[in-house]
Coordinates of C-alpha atoms in Angstrom, one line a residue:
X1 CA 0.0 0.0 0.0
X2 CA 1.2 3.5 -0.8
X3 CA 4.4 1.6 -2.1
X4 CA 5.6 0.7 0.1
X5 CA 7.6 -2.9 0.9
X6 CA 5.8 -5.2 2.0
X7 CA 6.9 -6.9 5.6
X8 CA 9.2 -10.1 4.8
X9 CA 10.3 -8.9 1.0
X10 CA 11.8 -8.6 -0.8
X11 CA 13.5 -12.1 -1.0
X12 CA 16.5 -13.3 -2.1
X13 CA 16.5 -16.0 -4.3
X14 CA 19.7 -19.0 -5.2
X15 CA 19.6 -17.6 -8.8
X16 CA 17.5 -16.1 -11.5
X17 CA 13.7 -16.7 -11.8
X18 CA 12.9 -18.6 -14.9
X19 CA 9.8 -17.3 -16.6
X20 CA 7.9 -15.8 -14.1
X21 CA 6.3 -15.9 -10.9
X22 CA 2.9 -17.4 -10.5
X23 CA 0.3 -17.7 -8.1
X24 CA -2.2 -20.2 -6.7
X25 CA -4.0 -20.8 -3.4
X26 CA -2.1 -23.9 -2.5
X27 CA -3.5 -24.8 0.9
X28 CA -6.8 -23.5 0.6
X29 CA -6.8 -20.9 2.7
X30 CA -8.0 -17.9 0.7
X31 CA -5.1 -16.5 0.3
X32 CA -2.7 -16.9 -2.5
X33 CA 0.7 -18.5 -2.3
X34 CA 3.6 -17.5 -4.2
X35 CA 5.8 -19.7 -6.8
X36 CA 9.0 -19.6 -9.0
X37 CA 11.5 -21.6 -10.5
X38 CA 15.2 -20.7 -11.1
X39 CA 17.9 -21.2 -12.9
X40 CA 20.0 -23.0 -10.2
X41 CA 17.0 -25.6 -9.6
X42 CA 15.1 -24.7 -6.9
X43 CA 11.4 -24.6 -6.9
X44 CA 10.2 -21.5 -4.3
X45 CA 7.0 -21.4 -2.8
X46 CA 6.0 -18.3 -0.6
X47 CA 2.4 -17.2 1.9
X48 CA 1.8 -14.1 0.6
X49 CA 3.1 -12.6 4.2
X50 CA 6.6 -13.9 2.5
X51 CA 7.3 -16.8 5.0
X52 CA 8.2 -20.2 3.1
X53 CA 5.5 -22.5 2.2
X54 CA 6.2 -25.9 4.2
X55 CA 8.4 -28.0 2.0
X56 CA 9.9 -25.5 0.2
X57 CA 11.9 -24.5 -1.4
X58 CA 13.0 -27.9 -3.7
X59 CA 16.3 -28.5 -5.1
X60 CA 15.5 -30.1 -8.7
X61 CA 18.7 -30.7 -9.3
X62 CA 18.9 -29.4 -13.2
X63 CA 18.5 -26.1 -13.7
X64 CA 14.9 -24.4 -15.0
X65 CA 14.8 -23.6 -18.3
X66 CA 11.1 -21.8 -19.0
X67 CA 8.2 -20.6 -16.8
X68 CA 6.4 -23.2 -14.7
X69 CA 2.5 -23.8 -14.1
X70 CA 0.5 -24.7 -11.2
X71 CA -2.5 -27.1 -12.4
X72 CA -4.4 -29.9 -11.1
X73 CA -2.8 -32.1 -13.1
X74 CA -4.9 -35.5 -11.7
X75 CA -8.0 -34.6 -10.5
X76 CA -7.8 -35.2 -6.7
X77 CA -8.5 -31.4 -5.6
X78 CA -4.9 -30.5 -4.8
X79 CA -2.1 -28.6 -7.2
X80 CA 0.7 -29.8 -8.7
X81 CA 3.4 -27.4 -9.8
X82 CA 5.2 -28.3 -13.2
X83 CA 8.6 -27.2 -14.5
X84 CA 10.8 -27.6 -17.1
X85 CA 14.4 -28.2 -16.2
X86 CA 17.1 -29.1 -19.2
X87 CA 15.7 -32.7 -20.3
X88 CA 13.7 -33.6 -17.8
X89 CA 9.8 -32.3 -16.3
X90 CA 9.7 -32.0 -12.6
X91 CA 6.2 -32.2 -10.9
X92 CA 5.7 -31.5 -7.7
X93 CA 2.4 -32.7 -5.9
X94 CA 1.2 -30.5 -3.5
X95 CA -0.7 -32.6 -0.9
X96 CA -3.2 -30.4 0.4
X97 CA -6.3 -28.8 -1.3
X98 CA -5.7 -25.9 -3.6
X99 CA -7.2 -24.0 -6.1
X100 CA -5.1 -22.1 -9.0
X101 CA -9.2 -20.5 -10.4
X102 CA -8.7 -16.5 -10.2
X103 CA -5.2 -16.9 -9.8
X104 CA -2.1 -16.0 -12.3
X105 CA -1.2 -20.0 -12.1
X106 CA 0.9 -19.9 -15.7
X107 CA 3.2 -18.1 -17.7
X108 CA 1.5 -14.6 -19.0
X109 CA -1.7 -15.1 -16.9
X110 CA -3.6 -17.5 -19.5
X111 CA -3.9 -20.3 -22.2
X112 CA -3.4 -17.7 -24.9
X113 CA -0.4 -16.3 -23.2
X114 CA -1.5 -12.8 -24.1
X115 CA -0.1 -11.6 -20.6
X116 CA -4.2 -10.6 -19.8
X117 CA -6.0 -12.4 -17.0
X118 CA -9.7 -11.7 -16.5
X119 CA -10.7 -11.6 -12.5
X120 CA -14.2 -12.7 -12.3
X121 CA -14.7 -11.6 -8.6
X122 CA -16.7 -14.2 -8.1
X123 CA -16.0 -16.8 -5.8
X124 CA -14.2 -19.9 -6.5
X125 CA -16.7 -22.4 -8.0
X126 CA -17.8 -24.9 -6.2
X127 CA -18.4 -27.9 -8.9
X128 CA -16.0 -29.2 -10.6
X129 CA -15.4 -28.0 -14.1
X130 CA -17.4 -29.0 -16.5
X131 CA -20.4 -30.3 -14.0
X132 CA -22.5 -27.0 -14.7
X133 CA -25.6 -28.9 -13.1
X134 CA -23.7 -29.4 -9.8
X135 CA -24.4 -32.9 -10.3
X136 CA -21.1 -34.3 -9.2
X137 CA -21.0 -35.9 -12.2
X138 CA -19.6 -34.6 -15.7
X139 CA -21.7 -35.7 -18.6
X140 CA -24.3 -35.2 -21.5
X141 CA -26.5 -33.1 -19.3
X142 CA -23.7 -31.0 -18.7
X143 CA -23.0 -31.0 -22.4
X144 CA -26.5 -29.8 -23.3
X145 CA -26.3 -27.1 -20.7
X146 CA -23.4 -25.8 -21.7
X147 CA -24.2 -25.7 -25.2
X148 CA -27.6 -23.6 -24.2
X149 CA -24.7 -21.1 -22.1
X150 CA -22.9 -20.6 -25.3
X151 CA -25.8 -20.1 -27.5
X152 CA -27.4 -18.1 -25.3
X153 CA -30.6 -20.0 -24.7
X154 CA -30.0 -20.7 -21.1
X155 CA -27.4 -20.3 -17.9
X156 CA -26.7 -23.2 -16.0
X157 CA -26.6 -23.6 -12.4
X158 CA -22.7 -23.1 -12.2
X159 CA -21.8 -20.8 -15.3
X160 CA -18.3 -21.0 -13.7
X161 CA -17.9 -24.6 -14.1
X162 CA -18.3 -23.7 -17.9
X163 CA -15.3 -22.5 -18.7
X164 CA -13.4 -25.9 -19.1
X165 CA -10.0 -24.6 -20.5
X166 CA -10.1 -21.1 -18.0
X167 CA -9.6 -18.8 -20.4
X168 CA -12.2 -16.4 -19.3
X169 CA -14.6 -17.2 -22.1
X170 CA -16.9 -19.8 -22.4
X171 CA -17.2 -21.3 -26.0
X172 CA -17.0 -23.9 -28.2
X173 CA -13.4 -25.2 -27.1
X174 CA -14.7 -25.1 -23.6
X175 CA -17.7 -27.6 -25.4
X176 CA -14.6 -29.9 -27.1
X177 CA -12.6 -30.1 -23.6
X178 CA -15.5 -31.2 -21.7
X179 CA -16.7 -34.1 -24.5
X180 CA -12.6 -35.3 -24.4
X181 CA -12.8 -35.1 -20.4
X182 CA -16.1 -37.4 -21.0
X183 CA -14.6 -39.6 -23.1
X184 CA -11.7 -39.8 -21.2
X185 CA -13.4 -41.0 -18.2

């Protein structure tokens, strides 16, 4: 505020950060956590208050070599952070429940990488995506509904479980990613 430095940062990190810094709510508790990769390996994850996440920070062992992404990469409710490091992918699964939804969780803020992220201000949905019924369970009636949300005929009961990909827009890729998750299940 007034800018001012915050209490507890700056902080100094074991070498250069490697595409960015990006943030996600990785335990949960409304308040978002802080994450980078850098060139000498190390994963860093911060509270926003700038005291370290437990676990952290990681020594990959290779050095970073792009920006990393926090995701829910399997489905269980909690985030895993992905980076790229010379050859090799690390992934680290965070154990606790997370969301990365009206967060910066990737390199320039979105899919598109155009560097613009769209807050909703709404609150974190509480459905998974894709299961715009609230249903618990992703499947043609969620298809149909979202179809109606894109043509305009009708808003489901979760219009934020819509937007499959998180882009910000809900649309016909949104449609694709939701009949692939179907399939895929």
């Amino acid at each position: 505020m007034y800018g001012n430095m915050l209490p507890n940062w700056p902080i100094m990190l074991d070498g250069n950060v490697e595409g960015g810094i990006i943030f996600s709510d990785l335990d949960n508790d409304g308040s978002p956590e802080i994450v980078t990769v850098t060139e000498a390996g190390t994963i860093s994850a911060y509270h926003f208050n700038g005291t370290p996440y437990h676990h952290f920070p990681i020594s990959n062992g290779l050095p970073f070599t792009g920006s990393s992404i926090i995701i829910d990469l399997d489905g269980d409710s909690d985030l895993e952070i992905l980076g790229g490091a010379m050859n090799s992918l690390a992934v680290i699964d965070v154990k606790e429940i997370g969301s990365q939804s009206n967060y910066w969780h990737m390199f320039r803020g979105n899919n598109q990488r155009t560097g613009y992220f769209f807050y909703s201000g709404e609150p974190e949905c509480s459905v998974a995506l894709g299961d715009v019924n609230g249903d618990t369970i992703v499947n043609i009636l969620d298809l149909v509904q979202i179809s109606n949300y894109i043509l305009g005929i009708q808003t489901p009961t979760y219009p934020c479980a819509a937007d499959f990909n998180e882009d910000g827009v809900v649309n016909i890729l949104d449609l694709v990613q939701t009949v692939n998750y179907i399939l895929g299940n």
